[in-house]
């Protein structure tokens, strides 16, 4: 914006993010069929001094399937997350990998009893690693202010952030080529490509 001579405030950028962020995230998010192994995990999040739980599901490739911010960490919360996850992905996994939280096992037996369930702390590192970008953003933003704002931001952020952080090891020329393609796709989705040609 500054390059084009437009000066905006931080509040304007925040409002734009709230208005257009999810639309851009939905356009950028690749929706391949999720893999057969899903990793589920939750982390603690402080909202105005109150503890909440951020539930997250990722597939074997590290693609975020869904996130949900809830105030509890019990069987009802796990069941709600399972049902939302199945509804959103419209798929059933071959196996679900979780940590040792017993609420997962109870909800699993109710919602998807035919799906395999592995409960082990060491097997679920992929879900734990998926929380790291969220933690970095949380520190940069000095915490989230409300549950609704956090849910909206993280839903959009989980779709946008992985697009600009290639996970696989690649050479510098391959990385530059991949990022050029990804930024071109971003420009098409956001309409920036049209504006640059007309300017």
JSON list of C-alpha atoms in Angstrom, two decimals:
[
{"chain": "A", "resi": 1, "resn": "UNK", "atom": "CA", "xyz": [0.00, 0.00, 0.00]},
{"chain": "A", "resi": 2, "resn": "UNK", "atom": "CA", "xyz": [2.81, 2.39, 0.88]},
{"chain": "A", "resi": 3, "resn": "UNK", "atom": "CA", "xyz": [4.46, 1.64, -2.46]},
{"chain": "A", "resi": 4, "resn": "UNK", "atom": "CA", "xyz": [1.29, 2.86, -4.18]},
{"chain": "A", "resi": 5, "resn": "UNK", "atom": "CA", "xyz": [1.15, 6.00, -2.03]},
{"chain": "A", "resi": 6, "resn": "UNK", "atom": "CA", "xyz": [-1.83, 4.86, 0.05]},
{"chain": "A", "resi": 7, "resn": "UNK", "atom": "CA", "xyz": [-1.48, 5.39, 3.80]},
{"chain": "A", "resi": 8, "resn": "UNK", "atom": "CA", "xyz": [-3.72, 3.28, 6.01]},
{"chain": "A", "resi": 9, "resn": "UNK", "atom": "CA", "xyz": [-3.93, 2.69, 9.73]},
{"chain": "A", "resi": 10, "resn": "UNK", "atom": "CA", "xyz": [-3.47, -0.62, 11.53]},
{"chain": "A", "resi": 11, "resn": "UNK", "atom": "CA", "xyz": [-7.19, -0.64, 12.34]},
{"chain": "A", "resi": 12, "resn": "UNK", "atom": "CA", "xyz": [-8.03, -0.46, 8.61]},
{"chain": "A", "resi": 13, "resn": "UNK", "atom": "CA", "xyz": [-5.77, -3.43, 7.91]},
{"chain": "A", "resi": 14, "resn": "UNK", "atom": "CA", "xyz": [-7.42, -5.34, 10.79]},
{"chain": "A", "resi": 15, "resn": "UNK", "atom": "CA", "xyz": [-10.89, -4.63, 9.38]},
{"chain": "A", "resi": 16, "resn": "UNK", "atom": "CA", "xyz": [-9.81, -5.71, 5.90]},
{"chain": "A", "resi": 17, "resn": "UNK", "atom": "CA", "xyz": [-8.44, -8.93, 7.35]},
{"chain": "A", "resi": 18, "resn": "UNK", "atom": "CA", "xyz": [-11.69, -9.59, 9.18]},
{"chain": "A", "resi": 19, "resn": "UNK", "atom": "CA", "xyz": [-13.74, -8.87, 6.06]},
{"chain": "A", "resi": 20, "resn": "UNK", "atom": "CA", "xyz": [-11.68, -10.50, 3.31]},
{"chain": "A", "resi": 21, "resn": "UNK", "atom": "CA", "xyz": [-9.31, -12.87, 5.15]},
{"chain": "A", "resi": 22, "resn": "UNK", "atom": "CA", "xyz": [-11.55, -15.94, 5.16]},
{"chain": "A", "resi": 23, "resn": "UNK", "atom": "CA", "xyz": [-12.47, -15.45, 1.49]},
{"chain": "A", "resi": 24, "resn": "UNK", "atom": "CA", "xyz": [-8.81, -15.29, 0.51]},
{"chain": "A", "resi": 25, "resn": "UNK", "atom": "CA", "xyz": [-8.02, -18.29, 2.71]},
{"chain": "A", "resi": 26, "resn": "UNK", "atom": "CA", "xyz": [-10.78, -20.35, 1.10]},
{"chain": "A", "resi": 27, "resn": "UNK", "atom": "CA", "xyz": [-9.43, -19.48, -2.34]},
{"chain": "A", "resi": 28, "resn": "UNK", "atom": "CA", "xyz": [-5.85, -20.30, -1.41]},
{"chain": "A", "resi": 29, "resn": "UNK", "atom": "CA", "xyz": [-6.58, -23.43, 0.59]},
{"chain": "A", "resi": 30, "resn": "UNK", "atom": "CA", "xyz": [-5.99, -26.50, -1.48]},
{"chain": "A", "resi": 31, "resn": "UNK", "atom": "CA", "xyz": [-8.73, -28.97, -0.80]},
{"chain": "A", "resi": 32, "resn": "UNK", "atom": "CA", "xyz": [-7.21, -32.29, -1.77]},
{"chain": "A", "resi": 33, "resn": "UNK", "atom": "CA", "xyz": [-8.84, -35.33, -0.35]},
{"chain": "A", "resi": 34, "resn": "UNK", "atom": "CA", "xyz": [-7.44, -35.67, 3.18]},
{"chain": "A", "resi": 35, "resn": "UNK", "atom": "CA", "xyz": [-5.07, -38.54, 3.80]},
{"chain": "A", "resi": 36, "resn": "UNK", "atom": "CA", "xyz": [-6.16, -41.66, 5.65]},
{"chain": "A", "resi": 37, "resn": "UNK", "atom": "CA", "xyz": [-4.33, -40.77, 8.87]},
{"chain": "A", "resi": 38, "resn": "UNK", "atom": "CA", "xyz": [-5.53, -37.75, 10.86]},
{"chain": "A", "resi": 39, "resn": "UNK", "atom": "CA", "xyz": [-3.66, -36.24, 13.81]},
{"chain": "A", "resi": 40, "resn": "UNK", "atom": "CA", "xyz": [-5.73, -34.44, 16.44]},
{"chain": "A", "resi": 41, "resn": "UNK", "atom": "CA", "xyz": [-4.39, -32.25, 19.21]},
{"chain": "A", "resi": 42, "resn": "UNK", "atom": "CA", "xyz": [-5.25, -29.32, 21.42]},
{"chain": "A", "resi": 43, "resn": "UNK", "atom": "CA", "xyz": [-3.32, -26.50, 23.07]},
{"chain": "A", "resi": 44, "resn": "UNK", "atom": "CA", "xyz": [-4.11, -24.00, 25.78]},
{"chain": "A", "resi": 45, "resn": "UNK", "atom": "CA", "xyz": [-4.84, -20.43, 24.69]},
{"chain": "A", "resi": 46, "resn": "UNK", "atom": "CA", "xyz": [-5.28, -17.48, 27.05]},
{"chain": "A", "resi": 47, "resn": "UNK", "atom": "CA", "xyz": [-8.06, -15.03, 26.15]},
{"chain": "A", "resi": 48, "resn": "UNK", "atom": "CA", "xyz": [-8.22, -12.06, 28.50]},
{"chain": "A", "resi": 49, "resn": "UNK", "atom": "CA", "xyz": [-6.79, -14.18, 31.29]},
{"chain": "A", "resi": 50, "resn": "UNK", "atom": "CA", "xyz": [-9.28, -17.01, 30.69]},
{"chain": "A", "resi": 51, "resn": "UNK", "atom": "CA", "xyz": [-8.02, -20.40, 29.54]},
{"chain": "A", "resi": 52, "resn": "UNK", "atom": "CA", "xyz": [-9.47, -21.85, 26.33]},
{"chain": "A", "resi": 53, "resn": "UNK", "atom": "CA", "xyz": [-8.53, -24.86, 24.23]},
{"chain": "A", "resi": 54, "resn": "UNK", "atom": "CA", "xyz": [-7.64, -24.72, 20.56]},
{"chain": "A", "resi": 55, "resn": "UNK", "atom": "CA", "xyz": [-8.48, -28.07, 18.93]},
{"chain": "A", "resi": 56, "resn": "UNK", "atom": "CA", "xyz": [-6.76, -28.83, 15.63]},
{"chain": "A", "resi": 57, "resn": "UNK", "atom": "CA", "xyz": [-6.82, -31.67, 13.10]},
{"chain": "A", "resi": 58, "resn": "UNK", "atom": "CA", "xyz": [-4.15, -32.19, 10.44]},
{"chain": "A", "resi": 59, "resn": "UNK", "atom": "CA", "xyz": [-3.68, -34.98, 7.93]},
{"chain": "A", "resi": 60, "resn": "UNK", "atom": "CA", "xyz": [-0.50, -36.98, 7.33]},
{"chain": "A", "resi": 61, "resn": "UNK", "atom": "CA", "xyz": [0.83, -34.31, 4.94]},
{"chain": "A", "resi": 62, "resn": "UNK", "atom": "CA", "xyz": [0.43, -31.55, 7.53]},
{"chain": "A", "resi": 63, "resn": "UNK", "atom": "CA", "xyz": [-2.60, -29.92, 5.87]},
{"chain": "A", "resi": 64, "resn": "UNK", "atom": "CA", "xyz": [-4.88, -28.33, 8.47]},
{"chain": "A", "resi": 65, "resn": "UNK", "atom": "CA", "xyz": [-8.31, -29.95, 8.23]},
{"chain": "A", "resi": 66, "resn": "UNK", "atom": "CA", "xyz": [-10.10, -27.91, 10.87]},
{"chain": "A", "resi": 67, "resn": "UNK", "atom": "CA", "xyz": [-9.59, -25.87, 14.02]},
{"chain": "A", "resi": 68, "resn": "UNK", "atom": "CA", "xyz": [-12.05, -25.10, 16.79]},
{"chain": "A", "resi": 69, "resn": "UNK", "atom": "CA", "xyz": [-11.70, -22.92, 19.87]},
{"chain": "A", "resi": 70, "resn": "UNK", "atom": "CA", "xyz": [-13.63, -24.26, 22.87]},
{"chain": "A", "resi": 71, "resn": "UNK", "atom": "CA", "xyz": [-13.81, -23.51, 26.56]},
{"chain": "A", "resi": 72, "resn": "UNK", "atom": "CA", "xyz": [-13.66, -27.17, 27.64]},
{"chain": "A", "resi": 73, "resn": "UNK", "atom": "CA", "xyz": [-11.45, -30.18, 27.17]},
{"chain": "A", "resi": 74, "resn": "UNK", "atom": "CA", "xyz": [-13.89, -32.98, 27.93]},
{"chain": "A", "resi": 75, "resn": "UNK", "atom": "CA", "xyz": [-15.86, -35.66, 26.13]},
{"chain": "A", "resi": 76, "resn": "UNK", "atom": "CA", "xyz": [-18.56, -33.24, 24.91]},
{"chain": "A", "resi": 77, "resn": "UNK", "atom": "CA", "xyz": [-15.93, -30.90, 23.44]},
{"chain": "A", "resi": 78, "resn": "UNK", "atom": "CA", "xyz": [-14.13, -33.78, 21.71]},
{"chain": "A", "resi": 79, "resn": "UNK", "atom": "CA", "xyz": [-17.44, -35.10, 20.34]},
{"chain": "A", "resi": 80, "resn": "UNK", "atom": "CA", "xyz": [-18.34, -31.62, 19.01]},
{"chain": "A", "resi": 81, "resn": "UNK", "atom": "CA", "xyz": [-14.95, -31.35, 17.33]},
{"chain": "A", "resi": 82, "resn": "UNK", "atom": "CA", "xyz": [-15.23, -34.83, 15.77]},
{"chain": "A", "resi": 83, "resn": "UNK", "atom": "CA", "xyz": [-18.68, -34.10, 14.35]},
{"chain": "A", "resi": 84, "resn": "UNK", "atom": "CA", "xyz": [-17.63, -30.71, 12.99]},
{"chain": "A", "resi": 85, "resn": "UNK", "atom": "CA", "xyz": [-14.52, -32.28, 11.44]},
{"chain": "A", "resi": 86, "resn": "UNK", "atom": "CA", "xyz": [-16.49, -35.04, 9.69]},
{"chain": "A", "resi": 87, "resn": "UNK", "atom": "CA", "xyz": [-19.08, -32.53, 8.44]},
{"chain": "A", "resi": 88, "resn": "UNK", "atom": "CA", "xyz": [-16.45, -30.11, 7.14]},
{"chain": "A", "resi": 89, "resn": "UNK", "atom": "CA", "xyz": [-14.18, -32.64, 5.40]},
{"chain": "A", "resi": 90, "resn": "UNK", "atom": "CA", "xyz": [-16.97, -34.98, 4.23]},
{"chain": "A", "resi": 91, "resn": "UNK", "atom": "CA", "xyz": [-14.49, -37.81, 4.66]},
{"chain": "A", "resi": 92, "resn": "UNK", "atom": "CA", "xyz": [-13.79, -40.60, 7.11]},
{"chain": "A", "resi": 93, "resn": "UNK", "atom": "CA", "xyz": [-10.17, -41.37, 8.00]},
{"chain": "A", "resi": 94, "resn": "UNK", "atom": "CA", "xyz": [-8.58, -44.79, 8.17]},
{"chain": "A", "resi": 95, "resn": "UNK", "atom": "CA", "xyz": [-7.03, -44.04, 11.57]},
{"chain": "A", "resi": 96, "resn": "UNK", "atom": "CA", "xyz": [-7.05, -41.17, 14.08]},
{"chain": "A", "resi": 97, "resn": "UNK", "atom": "CA", "xyz": [-3.91, -40.42, 16.11]},
{"chain": "A", "resi": 98, "resn": "UNK", "atom": "CA", "xyz": [-4.31, -38.49, 19.37]},
{"chain": "A", "resi": 99, "resn": "UNK", "atom": "CA", "xyz": [-2.48, -37.85, 22.60]},
{"chain": "A", "resi": 100, "resn": "UNK", "atom": "CA", "xyz": [-3.41, -39.57, 25.87]},
{"chain": "A", "resi": 101, "resn": "UNK", "atom": "CA", "xyz": [-6.46, -37.40, 26.61]},
{"chain": "A", "resi": 102, "resn": "UNK", "atom": "CA", "xyz": [-9.25, -39.86, 27.49]},
{"chain": "A", "resi": 103, "resn": "UNK", "atom": "CA", "xyz": [-11.95, -37.61, 26.03]},
{"chain": "A", "resi": 104, "resn": "UNK", "atom": "CA", "xyz": [-10.75, -38.56, 22.54]},
{"chain": "A", "resi": 105, "resn": "UNK", "atom": "CA", "xyz": [-11.35, -42.25, 23.16]},
{"chain": "A", "resi": 106, "resn": "UNK", "atom": "CA", "xyz": [-14.85, -41.69, 24.55]},
{"chain": "A", "resi": 107, "resn": "UNK", "atom": "CA", "xyz": [-15.87, -39.38, 21.69]},
{"chain": "A", "resi": 108, "resn": "UNK", "atom": "CA", "xyz": [-14.27, -41.70, 19.13]},
{"chain": "A", "resi": 109, "resn": "UNK", "atom": "CA", "xyz": [-16.38, -44.64, 20.35]},
{"chain": "A", "resi": 110, "resn": "UNK", "atom": "CA", "xyz": [-19.56, -42.56, 19.94]},
{"chain": "A", "resi": 111, "resn": "UNK", "atom": "CA", "xyz": [-18.94, -40.72, 16.67]},
{"chain": "A", "resi": 112, "resn": "UNK", "atom": "CA", "xyz": [-16.66, -42.94, 14.54]},
{"chain": "A", "resi": 113, "resn": "UNK", "atom": "CA", "xyz": [-16.34, -46.36, 16.18]},
{"chain": "A", "resi": 114, "resn": "UNK", "atom": "CA", "xyz": [-15.34, -48.06, 12.90]},
{"chain": "A", "resi": 115, "resn": "UNK", "atom": "CA", "xyz": [-12.21, -45.88, 12.54]},
{"chain": "A", "resi": 116, "resn": "UNK", "atom": "CA", "xyz": [-8.95, -47.02, 14.10]},
{"chain": "A", "resi": 117, "resn": "UNK", "atom": "CA", "xyz": [-7.67, -44.99, 17.05]},
{"chain": "A", "resi": 118, "resn": "UNK", "atom": "CA", "xyz": [-4.06, -44.73, 18.23]},
{"chain": "A", "resi": 119, "resn": "UNK", "atom": "CA", "xyz": [-3.46, -42.89, 21.46]},
{"chain": "A", "resi": 120, "resn": "UNK", "atom": "CA", "xyz": [0.21, -42.16, 22.06]},
{"chain": "A", "resi": 121, "resn": "UNK", "atom": "CA", "xyz": [2.12, -39.03, 23.00]},
{"chain": "A", "resi": 122, "resn": "UNK", "atom": "CA", "xyz": [5.05, -39.61, 20.62]},
{"chain": "A", "resi": 123, "resn": "UNK", "atom": "CA", "xyz": [2.95, -40.46, 17.55]},
{"chain": "A", "resi": 124, "resn": "UNK", "atom": "CA", "xyz": [1.12, -37.14, 17.60]},
{"chain": "A", "resi": 125, "resn": "UNK", "atom": "CA", "xyz": [4.02, -34.77, 16.90]},
{"chain": "A", "resi": 126, "resn": "UNK", "atom": "CA", "xyz": [2.51, -33.66, 13.59]},
{"chain": "A", "resi": 127, "resn": "UNK", "atom": "CA", "xyz": [-0.45, -32.01, 15.36]},
{"chain": "A", "resi": 128, "resn": "UNK", "atom": "CA", "xyz": [1.90, -30.44, 17.89]},
{"chain": "A", "resi": 129, "resn": "UNK", "atom": "CA", "xyz": [4.13, -29.02, 15.16]},
{"chain": "A", "resi": 130, "resn": "UNK", "atom": "CA", "xyz": [1.08, -27.62, 13.41]},
{"chain": "A", "resi": 131, "resn": "UNK", "atom": "CA", "xyz": [0.37, -25.44, 16.47]},
{"chain": "A", "resi": 132, "resn": "UNK", "atom": "CA", "xyz": [3.75, -23.67, 16.26]},
{"chain": "A", "resi": 133, "resn": "UNK", "atom": "CA", "xyz": [2.82, -20.99, 13.65]},
{"chain": "A", "resi": 134, "resn": "UNK", "atom": "CA", "xyz": [-0.25, -20.17, 15.75]},
{"chain": "A", "resi": 135, "resn": "UNK", "atom": "CA", "xyz": [1.93, -19.70, 18.82]},
{"chain": "A", "resi": 136, "resn": "UNK", "atom": "CA", "xyz": [4.25, -17.37, 16.89]},
{"chain": "A", "resi": 137, "resn": "UNK", "atom": "CA", "xyz": [1.32, -15.26, 15.68]},
{"chain": "A", "resi": 138, "resn": "UNK", "atom": "CA", "xyz": [-0.16, -15.21, 19.17]},
{"chain": "A", "resi": 139, "resn": "UNK", "atom": "CA", "xyz": [3.09, -13.81, 20.57]},
{"chain": "A", "resi": 140, "resn": "UNK", "atom": "CA", "xyz": [3.37, -11.25, 17.77]},
{"chain": "A", "resi": 141, "resn": "UNK", "atom": "CA", "xyz": [-0.20, -10.09, 18.37]},
{"chain": "A", "resi": 142, "resn": "UNK", "atom": "CA", "xyz": [0.35, -10.13, 22.17]},
{"chain": "A", "resi": 143, "resn": "UNK", "atom": "CA", "xyz": [-2.47, -12.58, 22.62]},
{"chain": "A", "resi": 144, "resn": "UNK", "atom": "CA", "xyz": [-6.00, -12.81, 21.30]},
{"chain": "A", "resi": 145, "resn": "UNK", "atom": "CA", "xyz": [-8.70, -10.55, 22.70]},
{"chain": "A", "resi": 146, "resn": "UNK", "atom": "CA", "xyz": [-11.85, -12.63, 22.28]},
{"chain": "A", "resi": 147, "resn": "UNK", "atom": "CA", "xyz": [-12.88, -16.15, 21.35]},
{"chain": "A", "resi": 148, "resn": "UNK", "atom": "CA", "xyz": [-14.79, -15.05, 18.23]},
{"chain": "A", "resi": 149, "resn": "UNK", "atom": "CA", "xyz": [-11.93, -12.92, 16.92]},
{"chain": "A", "resi": 150, "resn": "UNK", "atom": "CA", "xyz": [-9.43, -15.71, 17.60]},
{"chain": "A", "resi": 151, "resn": "UNK", "atom": "CA", "xyz": [-11.60, -18.31, 15.82]},
{"chain": "A", "resi": 152, "resn": "UNK", "atom": "CA", "xyz": [-12.06, -16.06, 12.78]},
{"chain": "A", "resi": 153, "resn": "UNK", "atom": "CA", "xyz": [-8.38, -15.14, 12.58]},
{"chain": "A", "resi": 154, "resn": "UNK", "atom": "CA", "xyz": [-7.07, -18.69, 13.07]},
{"chain": "A", "resi": 155, "resn": "UNK", "atom": "CA", "xyz": [-9.52, -20.17, 10.53]},
{"chain": "A", "resi": 156, "resn": "UNK", "atom": "CA", "xyz": [-8.19, -17.78, 7.89]},
{"chain": "A", "resi": 157, "resn": "UNK", "atom": "CA", "xyz": [-4.58, -17.99, 9.08]},
{"chain": "A", "resi": 158, "resn": "UNK", "atom": "CA", "xyz": [-4.52, -21.81, 8.88]},
{"chain": "A", "resi": 159, "resn": "UNK", "atom": "CA", "xyz": [-5.48, -21.56, 5.20]},
{"chain": "A", "resi": 160, "resn": "UNK", "atom": "CA", "xyz": [-3.12, -18.74, 4.22]},
{"chain": "A", "resi": 161, "resn": "UNK", "atom": "CA", "xyz": [0.01, -19.41, 6.27]},
{"chain": "A", "resi": 162, "resn": "UNK", "atom": "CA", "xyz": [1.01, -22.84, 4.85]},
{"chain": "A", "resi": 163, "resn": "UNK", "atom": "CA", "xyz": [0.88, -21.46, 1.30]},
{"chain": "A", "resi": 164, "resn": "UNK", "atom": "CA", "xyz": [3.92, -19.29, 1.99]},
{"chain": "A", "resi": 165, "resn": "UNK", "atom": "CA", "xyz": [5.91, -21.77, 4.07]},
{"chain": "A", "resi": 166, "resn": "UNK", "atom": "CA", "xyz": [6.86, -24.76, 1.88]},
{"chain": "A", "resi": 167, "resn": "UNK", "atom": "CA", "xyz": [7.43, -27.69, 4.22]},
{"chain": "A", "resi": 168, "resn": "UNK", "atom": "CA", "xyz": [9.65, -29.84, 2.03]},
{"chain": "A", "resi": 169, "resn": "UNK", "atom": "CA", "xyz": [13.40, -29.56, 1.65]},
{"chain": "A", "resi": 170, "resn": "UNK", "atom": "CA", "xyz": [14.23, -28.01, -1.71]},
{"chain": "A", "resi": 171, "resn": "UNK", "atom": "CA", "xyz": [17.07, -26.16, -3.39]},
{"chain": "A", "resi": 172, "resn": "UNK", "atom": "CA", "xyz": [17.09, -22.35, -3.48]},
{"chain": "A", "resi": 173, "resn": "UNK", "atom": "CA", "xyz": [16.15, -22.13, -7.21]},
{"chain": "A", "resi": 174, "resn": "UNK", "atom": "CA", "xyz": [13.28, -24.59, -6.69]},
{"chain": "A", "resi": 175, "resn": "UNK", "atom": "CA", "xyz": [12.13, -22.63, -3.66]},
{"chain": "A", "resi": 176, "resn": "UNK", "atom": "CA", "xyz": [12.15, -19.35, -5.61]},
{"chain": "A", "resi": 177, "resn": "UNK", "atom": "CA", "xyz": [10.23, -20.94, -8.50]},
{"chain": "A", "resi": 178, "resn": "UNK", "atom": "CA", "xyz": [7.65, -22.45, -6.13]},
{"chain": "A", "resi": 179, "resn": "UNK", "atom": "CA", "xyz": [7.17, -19.15, -4.29]},
{"chain": "A", "resi": 180, "resn": "UNK", "atom": "CA", "xyz": [6.78, -17.28, -7.60]},
{"chain": "A", "resi": 181, "resn": "UNK", "atom": "CA", "xyz": [3.95, -19.64, -8.56]},
{"chain": "A", "resi": 182, "resn": "UNK", "atom": "CA", "xyz": [2.31, -19.33, -5.14]},
{"chain": "A", "resi": 183, "resn": "UNK", "atom": "CA", "xyz": [2.43, -15.53, -5.18]},
{"chain": "A", "resi": 184, "resn": "UNK", "atom": "CA", "xyz": [0.97, -15.51, -8.71]},
{"chain": "A", "resi": 185, "resn": "UNK", "atom": "CA", "xyz": [-1.92, -17.68, -7.50]},
{"chain": "A", "resi": 186, "resn": "UNK", "atom": "CA", "xyz": [-2.40, -15.34, -4.54]},
{"chain": "A", "resi": 187, "resn": "UNK", "atom": "CA", "xyz": [-2.51, -12.33, -6.88]},
{"chain": "A", "resi": 188, "resn": "UNK", "atom": "CA", "xyz": [-5.16, -14.02, -9.05]},
{"chain": "A", "resi": 189, "resn": "UNK", "atom": "CA", "xyz": [-7.34, -14.87, -6.07]},
{"chain": "A", "resi": 190, "resn": "UNK", "atom": "CA", "xyz": [-7.09, -11.47, -4.43]},
{"chain": "A", "resi": 191, "resn": "UNK", "atom": "CA", "xyz": [-7.43, -9.58, -7.72]},
{"chain": "A", "resi": 192, "resn": "UNK", "atom": "CA", "xyz": [-4.01, -7.93, -7.39]},
{"chain": "A", "resi": 193, "resn": "UNK", "atom": "CA", "xyz": [-2.98, -9.26, -10.82]},
{"chain": "A", "resi": 194, "resn": "UNK", "atom": "CA", "xyz": [-5.84, -7.37, -12.51]},
{"chain": "A", "resi": 195, "resn": "UNK", "atom": "CA", "xyz": [-4.98, -4.12, -10.75]},
{"chain": "A", "resi": 196, "resn": "UNK", "atom": "CA", "xyz": [-1.29, -4.34, -11.68]},
{"chain": "A", "resi": 197, "resn": "UNK", "atom": "CA", "xyz": [-2.10, -4.76, -15.40]},
{"chain": "A", "resi": 198, "resn": "UNK", "atom": "CA", "xyz": [-4.55, -1.84, -15.43]},
{"chain": "A", "resi": 199, "resn": "UNK", "atom": "CA", "xyz": [-2.23, 0.48, -13.46]}
]
